Short mmCIF file of C-alpha atoms in Angstrom, two decimals:
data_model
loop_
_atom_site.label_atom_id
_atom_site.label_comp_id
_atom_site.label_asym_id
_atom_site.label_seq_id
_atom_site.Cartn_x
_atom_site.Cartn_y
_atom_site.Cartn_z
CA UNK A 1 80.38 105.30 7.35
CA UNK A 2 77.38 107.66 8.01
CA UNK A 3 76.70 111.32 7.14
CA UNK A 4 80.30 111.89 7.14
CA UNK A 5 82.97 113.30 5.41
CA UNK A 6 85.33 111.25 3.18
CA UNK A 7 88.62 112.60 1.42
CA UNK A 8 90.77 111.06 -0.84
CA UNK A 9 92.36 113.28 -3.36
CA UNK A 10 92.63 111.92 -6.81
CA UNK A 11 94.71 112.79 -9.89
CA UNK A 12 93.45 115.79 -11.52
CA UNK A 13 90.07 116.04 -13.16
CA UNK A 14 89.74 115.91 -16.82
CA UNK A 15 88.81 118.70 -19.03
CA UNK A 16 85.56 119.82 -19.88
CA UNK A 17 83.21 116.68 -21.43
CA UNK A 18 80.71 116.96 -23.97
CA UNK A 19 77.43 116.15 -23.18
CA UNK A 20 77.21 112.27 -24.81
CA UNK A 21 80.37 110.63 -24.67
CA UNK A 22 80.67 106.90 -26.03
CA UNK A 23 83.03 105.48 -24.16
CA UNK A 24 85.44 102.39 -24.16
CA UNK A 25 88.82 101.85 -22.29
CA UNK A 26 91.59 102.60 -24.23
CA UNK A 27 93.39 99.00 -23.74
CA UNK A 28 90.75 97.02 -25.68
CA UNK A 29 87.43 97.09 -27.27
CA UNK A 30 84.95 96.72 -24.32
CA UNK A 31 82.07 94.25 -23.91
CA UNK A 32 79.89 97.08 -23.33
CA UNK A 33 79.76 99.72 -25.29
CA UNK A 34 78.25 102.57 -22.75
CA UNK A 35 77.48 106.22 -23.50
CA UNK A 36 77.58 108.45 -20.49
CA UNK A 37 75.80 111.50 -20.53
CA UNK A 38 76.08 114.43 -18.06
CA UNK A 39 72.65 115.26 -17.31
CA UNK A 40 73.27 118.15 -14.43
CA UNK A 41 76.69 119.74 -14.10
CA UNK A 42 79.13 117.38 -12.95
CA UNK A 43 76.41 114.52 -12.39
CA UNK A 44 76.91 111.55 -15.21
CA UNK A 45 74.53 108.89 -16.56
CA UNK A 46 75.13 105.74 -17.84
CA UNK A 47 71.24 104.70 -19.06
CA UNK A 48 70.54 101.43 -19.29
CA UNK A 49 67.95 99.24 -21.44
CA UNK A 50 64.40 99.67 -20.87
CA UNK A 51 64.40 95.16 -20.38
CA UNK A 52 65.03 92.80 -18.52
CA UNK A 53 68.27 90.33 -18.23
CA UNK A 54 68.69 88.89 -21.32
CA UNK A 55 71.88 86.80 -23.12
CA UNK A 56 71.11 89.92 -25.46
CA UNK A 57 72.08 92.84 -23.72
CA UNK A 58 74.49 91.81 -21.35
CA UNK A 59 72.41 92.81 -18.21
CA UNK A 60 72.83 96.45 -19.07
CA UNK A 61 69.49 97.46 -18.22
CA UNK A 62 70.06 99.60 -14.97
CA UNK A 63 71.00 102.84 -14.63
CA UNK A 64 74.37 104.12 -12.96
CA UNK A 65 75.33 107.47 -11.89
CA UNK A 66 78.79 108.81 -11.37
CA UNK A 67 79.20 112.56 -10.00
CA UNK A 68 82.13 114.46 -9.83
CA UNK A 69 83.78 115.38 -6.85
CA UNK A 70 87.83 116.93 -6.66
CA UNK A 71 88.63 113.36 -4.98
CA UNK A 72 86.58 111.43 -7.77
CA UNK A 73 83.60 110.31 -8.73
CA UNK A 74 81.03 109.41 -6.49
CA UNK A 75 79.71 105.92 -8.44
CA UNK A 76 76.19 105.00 -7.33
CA UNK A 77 75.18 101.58 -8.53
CA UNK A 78 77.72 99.43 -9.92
CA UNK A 79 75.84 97.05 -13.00
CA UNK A 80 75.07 94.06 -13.68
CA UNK A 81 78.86 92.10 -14.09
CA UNK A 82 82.26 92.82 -13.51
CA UNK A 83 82.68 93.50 -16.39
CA UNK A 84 80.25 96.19 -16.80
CA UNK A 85 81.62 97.42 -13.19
CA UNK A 86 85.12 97.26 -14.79
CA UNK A 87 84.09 99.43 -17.76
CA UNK A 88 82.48 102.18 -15.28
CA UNK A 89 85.33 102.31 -13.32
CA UNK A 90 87.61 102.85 -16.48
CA UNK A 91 85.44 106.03 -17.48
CA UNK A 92 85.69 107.19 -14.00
CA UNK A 93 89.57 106.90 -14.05
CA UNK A 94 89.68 108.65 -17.18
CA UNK A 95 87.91 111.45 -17.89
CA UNK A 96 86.68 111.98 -13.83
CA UNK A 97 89.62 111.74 -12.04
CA UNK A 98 88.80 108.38 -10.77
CA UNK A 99 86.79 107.03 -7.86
CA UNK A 100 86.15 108.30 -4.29
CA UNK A 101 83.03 106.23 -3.54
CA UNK A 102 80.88 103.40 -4.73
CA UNK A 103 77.45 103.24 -3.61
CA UNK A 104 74.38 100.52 -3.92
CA UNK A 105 71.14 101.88 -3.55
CA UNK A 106 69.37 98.62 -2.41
CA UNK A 107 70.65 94.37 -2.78
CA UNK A 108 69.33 93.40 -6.42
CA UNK A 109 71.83 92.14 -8.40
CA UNK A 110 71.88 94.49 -11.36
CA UNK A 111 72.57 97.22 -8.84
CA UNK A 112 75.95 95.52 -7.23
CA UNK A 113 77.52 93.10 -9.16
CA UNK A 114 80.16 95.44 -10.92
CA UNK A 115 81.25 95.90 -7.27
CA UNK A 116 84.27 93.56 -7.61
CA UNK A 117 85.71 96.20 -9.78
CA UNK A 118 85.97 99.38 -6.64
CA UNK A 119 87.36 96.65 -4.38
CA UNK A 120 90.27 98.93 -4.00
CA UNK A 121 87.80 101.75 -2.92
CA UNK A 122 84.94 101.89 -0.15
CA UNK A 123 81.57 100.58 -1.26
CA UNK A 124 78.67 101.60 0.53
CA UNK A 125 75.14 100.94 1.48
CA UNK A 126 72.42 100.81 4.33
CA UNK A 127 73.17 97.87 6.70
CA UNK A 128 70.05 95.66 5.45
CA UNK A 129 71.04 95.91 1.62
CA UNK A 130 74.74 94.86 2.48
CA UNK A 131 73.24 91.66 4.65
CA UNK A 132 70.49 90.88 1.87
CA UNK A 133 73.11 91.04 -1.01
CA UNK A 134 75.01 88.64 0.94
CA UNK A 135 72.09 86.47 2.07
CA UNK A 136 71.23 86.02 -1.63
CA UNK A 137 74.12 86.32 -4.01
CA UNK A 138 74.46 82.70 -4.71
CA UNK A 139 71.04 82.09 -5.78
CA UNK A 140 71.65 85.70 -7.85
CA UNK A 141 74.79 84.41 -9.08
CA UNK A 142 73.49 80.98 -10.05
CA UNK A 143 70.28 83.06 -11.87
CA UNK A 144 72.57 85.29 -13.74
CA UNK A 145 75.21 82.67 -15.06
CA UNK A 146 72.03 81.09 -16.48
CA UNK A 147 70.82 83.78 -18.17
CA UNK A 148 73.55 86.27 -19.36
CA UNK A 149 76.38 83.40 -20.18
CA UNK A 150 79.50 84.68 -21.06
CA UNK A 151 78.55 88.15 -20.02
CA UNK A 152 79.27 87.06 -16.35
CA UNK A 153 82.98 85.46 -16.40
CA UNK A 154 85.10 86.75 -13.95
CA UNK A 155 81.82 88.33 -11.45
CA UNK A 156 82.77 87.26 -7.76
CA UNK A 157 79.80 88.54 -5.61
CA UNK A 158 81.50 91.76 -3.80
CA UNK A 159 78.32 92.96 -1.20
CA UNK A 160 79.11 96.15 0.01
CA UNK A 161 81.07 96.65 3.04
CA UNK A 162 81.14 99.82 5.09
CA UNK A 163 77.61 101.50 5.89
CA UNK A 164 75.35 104.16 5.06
CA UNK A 165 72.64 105.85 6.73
CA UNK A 166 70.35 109.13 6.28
CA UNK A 167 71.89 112.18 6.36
CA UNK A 168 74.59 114.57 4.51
CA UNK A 169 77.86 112.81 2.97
CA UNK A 170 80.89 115.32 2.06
CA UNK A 171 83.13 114.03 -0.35
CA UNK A 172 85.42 116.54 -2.06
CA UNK A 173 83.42 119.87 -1.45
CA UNK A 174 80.22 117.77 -2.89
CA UNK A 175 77.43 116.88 -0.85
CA UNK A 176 74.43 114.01 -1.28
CA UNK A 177 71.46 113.93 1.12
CA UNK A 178 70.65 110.46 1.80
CA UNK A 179 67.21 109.21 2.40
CA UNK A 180 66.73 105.81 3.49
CA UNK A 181 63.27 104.35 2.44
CA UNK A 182 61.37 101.18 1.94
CA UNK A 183 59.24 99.78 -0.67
CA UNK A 184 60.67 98.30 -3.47
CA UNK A 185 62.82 96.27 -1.07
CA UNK A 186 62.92 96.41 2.46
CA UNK A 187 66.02 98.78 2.24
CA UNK A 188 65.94 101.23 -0.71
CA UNK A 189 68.38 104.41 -0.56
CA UNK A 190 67.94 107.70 -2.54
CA UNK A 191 70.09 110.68 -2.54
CA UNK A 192 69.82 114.26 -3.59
CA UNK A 193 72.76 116.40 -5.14
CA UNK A 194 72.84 119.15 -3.83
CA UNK A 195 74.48 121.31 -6.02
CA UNK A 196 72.49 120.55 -8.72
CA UNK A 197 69.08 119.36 -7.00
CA UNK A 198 69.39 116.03 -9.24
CA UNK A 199 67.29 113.22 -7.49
CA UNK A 200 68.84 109.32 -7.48
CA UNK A 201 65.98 107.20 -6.63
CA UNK A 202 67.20 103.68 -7.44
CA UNK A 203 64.23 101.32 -8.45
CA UNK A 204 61.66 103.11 -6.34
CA UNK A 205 60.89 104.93 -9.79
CA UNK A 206 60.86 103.31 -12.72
CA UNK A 207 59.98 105.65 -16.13
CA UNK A 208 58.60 102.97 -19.42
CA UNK A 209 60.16 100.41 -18.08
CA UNK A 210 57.33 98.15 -15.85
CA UNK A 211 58.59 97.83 -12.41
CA UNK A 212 60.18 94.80 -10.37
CA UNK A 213 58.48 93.57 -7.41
CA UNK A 214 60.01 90.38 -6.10
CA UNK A 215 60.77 92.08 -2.77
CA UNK A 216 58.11 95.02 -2.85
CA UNK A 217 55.76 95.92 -0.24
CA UNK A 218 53.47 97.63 -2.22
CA UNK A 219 51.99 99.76 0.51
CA UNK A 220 55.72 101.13 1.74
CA UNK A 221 56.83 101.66 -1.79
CA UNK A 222 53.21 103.85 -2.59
CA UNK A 223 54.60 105.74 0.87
CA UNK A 224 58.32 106.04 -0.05
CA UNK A 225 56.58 107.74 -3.77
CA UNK A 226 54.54 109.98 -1.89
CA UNK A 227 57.64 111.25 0.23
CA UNK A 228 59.73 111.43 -2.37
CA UNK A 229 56.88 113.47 -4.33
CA UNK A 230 57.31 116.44 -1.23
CA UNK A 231 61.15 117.06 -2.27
CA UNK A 232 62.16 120.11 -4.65
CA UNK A 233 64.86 118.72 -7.05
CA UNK A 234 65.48 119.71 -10.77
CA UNK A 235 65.26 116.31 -12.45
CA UNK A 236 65.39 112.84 -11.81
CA UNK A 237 67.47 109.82 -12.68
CA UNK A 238 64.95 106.60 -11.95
CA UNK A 239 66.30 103.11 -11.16
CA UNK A 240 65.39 101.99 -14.80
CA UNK A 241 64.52 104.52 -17.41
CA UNK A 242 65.58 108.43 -19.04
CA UNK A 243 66.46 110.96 -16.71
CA UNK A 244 63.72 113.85 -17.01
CA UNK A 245 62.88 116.89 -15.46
CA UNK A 246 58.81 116.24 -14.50
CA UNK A 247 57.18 113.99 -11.96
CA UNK A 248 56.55 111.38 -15.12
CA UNK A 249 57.89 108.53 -12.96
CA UNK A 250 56.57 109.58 -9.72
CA UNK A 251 53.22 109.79 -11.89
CA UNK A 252 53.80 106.76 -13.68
CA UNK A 253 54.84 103.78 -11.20
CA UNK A 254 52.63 105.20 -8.21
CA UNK A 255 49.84 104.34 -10.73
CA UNK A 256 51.56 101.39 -12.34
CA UNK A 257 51.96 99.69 -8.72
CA UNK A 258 47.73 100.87 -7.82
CA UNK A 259 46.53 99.33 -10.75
CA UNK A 260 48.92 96.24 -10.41
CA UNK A 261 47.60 95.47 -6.93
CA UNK A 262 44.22 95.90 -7.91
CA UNK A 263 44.04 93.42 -10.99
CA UNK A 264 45.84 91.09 -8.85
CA UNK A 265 43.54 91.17 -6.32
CA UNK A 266 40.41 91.38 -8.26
CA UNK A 267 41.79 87.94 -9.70
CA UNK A 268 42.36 86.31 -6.11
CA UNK A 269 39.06 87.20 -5.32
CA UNK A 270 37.64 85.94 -8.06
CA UNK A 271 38.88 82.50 -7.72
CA UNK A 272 41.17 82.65 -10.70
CA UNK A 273 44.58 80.20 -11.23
CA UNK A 274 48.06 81.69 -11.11
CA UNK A 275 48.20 80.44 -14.88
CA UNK A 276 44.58 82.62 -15.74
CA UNK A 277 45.92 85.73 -14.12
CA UNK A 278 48.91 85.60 -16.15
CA UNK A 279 47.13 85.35 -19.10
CA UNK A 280 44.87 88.01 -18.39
CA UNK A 281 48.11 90.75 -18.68
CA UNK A 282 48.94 93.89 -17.57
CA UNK A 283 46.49 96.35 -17.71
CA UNK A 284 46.33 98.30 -21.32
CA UNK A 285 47.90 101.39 -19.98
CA UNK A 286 50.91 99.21 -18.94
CA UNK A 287 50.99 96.67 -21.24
CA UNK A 288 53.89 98.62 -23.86
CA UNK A 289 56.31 99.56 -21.06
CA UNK A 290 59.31 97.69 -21.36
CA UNK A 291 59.82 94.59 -20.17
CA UNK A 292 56.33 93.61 -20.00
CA UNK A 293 54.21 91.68 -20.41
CA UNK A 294 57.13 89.53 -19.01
CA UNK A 295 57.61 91.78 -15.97
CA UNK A 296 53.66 91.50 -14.90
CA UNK A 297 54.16 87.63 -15.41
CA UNK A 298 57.04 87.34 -13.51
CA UNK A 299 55.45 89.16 -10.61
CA UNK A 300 52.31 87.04 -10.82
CA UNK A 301 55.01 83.92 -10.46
CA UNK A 302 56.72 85.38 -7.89
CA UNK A 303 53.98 86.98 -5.67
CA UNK A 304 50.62 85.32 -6.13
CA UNK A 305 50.51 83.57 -3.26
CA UNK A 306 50.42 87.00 -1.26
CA UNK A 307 46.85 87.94 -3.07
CA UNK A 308 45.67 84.27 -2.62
CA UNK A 309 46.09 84.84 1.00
CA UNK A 310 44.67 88.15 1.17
CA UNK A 311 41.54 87.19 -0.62
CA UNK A 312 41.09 83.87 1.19
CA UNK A 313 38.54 85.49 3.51
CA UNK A 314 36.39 86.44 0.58
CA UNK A 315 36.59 83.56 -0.94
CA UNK A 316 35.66 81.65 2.25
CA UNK A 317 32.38 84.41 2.39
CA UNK A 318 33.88 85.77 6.33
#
């Protein structure tokens, strides 16, 4: 599947919804309790916790978007579990005339695992984030069971299966520009509605919630900001965070990932241990976003080696 068009025509849409509407399916209490919000006509949000994974909440801390089409919604990013995934897909059944299209906006786990429940439906995404969510969904799997519990019965890894790439996609007289980028991971996908000029950026922005960079290439991702800076949209719905109408998280995790690479650096060079530059913390600015300081320790864990090697000729006085 590329720029294309897709039909499918779906029962008929529901009513008129109110702006915030808690949501559970009407067979049983859910295990989430999710609030979607329609933030631009016809474009819903389902905002997640400004954390990270935790036994807590569930793994709801990612954003999902569903927009309306008159063959169903158009669900971009699935959650964290099938269960969450199941209680998406009973909102979209409901009150949007149910679902035309899944879509995952790049391999992390929180952004696919609901997939299991749109089996019955296409589920999208560029070719590298459907072969890296199958390269690692064990070791995701194995990670999640150990940390949400419960929350993950049931969750059979379900990558993505028919592909994406840039253009227009037409589904039901609605259209999304796709923009294929790189940065955050090596295969990050935004899209633009175009009736409403709403921006979907996936984790290349992040708004007070300190970004994830266990597969970032810093320099990429500070490029995929810059182009995603030169678009005209109306608001923006970030990977992690509130949808808002400025450039707060263009502003905000441009300068989050500069100063990042910068302290990290500065602590290479400086001879410092893995176990110092954790201690030292996020920089001041960045040190109440959420998530950290366990976010910024985390990516000293997971990427230190990188600035050890980049500093070795420093250290070495070449």
């Amino acid at each position: 599947m590329t720029g294309s068009r897709i039909s499918r025509r779906a029962a008929m849409l529901s009513g008129a919804a109110a702006l915030a509407v808690p949501f559970a399916p009407a067979r049983a209490k859910p295990a989430y309790d999710i609030a979607p919000h329609e933030v631009a006509a016809g474009v819903w949000m389902i905002e997640g916790a400004p954390e990270s994974f935790t036994r807590e909440n569930g793994g709801a801390m990612v954003n999902v978007t569903l927009v309306e089409t008159r063959d169903g919604a158009i669900v971009i990013d699935t959650g964290s579990t099938a269960t969450m995934g199941a209680v998406i897909r009973a909102f979209a059944d409901e009150r949007l005339g149910g679902v035309a299209l899944a879509i995952n906006t790049h391999h992390h786990p929180d952004h696919w695992f609901g997939n299991m429940a749109f089996a019955d439906r296409p589920v999208a995404a560029l070719p590298a984030t459907i072969s890296a969510s199958a390269v690692n969904a064990q070791a995701y799997s194995e990670s999640l069971y150990a940390i949400l519990g419960s929350w993950m019965s049931g969750t059979v890894t379900t990558p993505a299966t028919q592909e994406l790439a840039g253009g227009v996609l037409e589904i039901g007289e609605r259209s999304l520009s796709l923009l294929p980028l790189v940065g955050h991971t090596a295969a990050d996908l935004a899209l633009i509605d175009a009736q409403t000029g709403t921006l979907i950026a996936g984790d290349l922005l992040f708004l007070d919630r300190a970004p994830s960079l266990p597969d970032a290439e810093v320099s990429g991702w500070l490029g995929a900001i810059d182009t995603l800076a030169t678009l005209d949209v109306s608001g923006t719905i970030p990977g992690h965070g509130r949808y808002h109408r400025s450039s707060a998280a263009l502003f905000q995790t441009k300068t989050y990932l500069q100063t990042l690479h910068a302290r990290l650096t500065l602590a290479a060079e400086l001879g410092l241990s893995p176990m110092e530059a954790m201690e030292a913390g996020p920089v001041p600015e960045f040190a109440r976003l959420g998530a950290n300081p366990d976010e910024y320790r985390r990516t000293v864990a997971q990427r230190w080696r990188d600035f050890e090697i980049e500093a070795l000729p420093v250290i070495g006085g070449t």
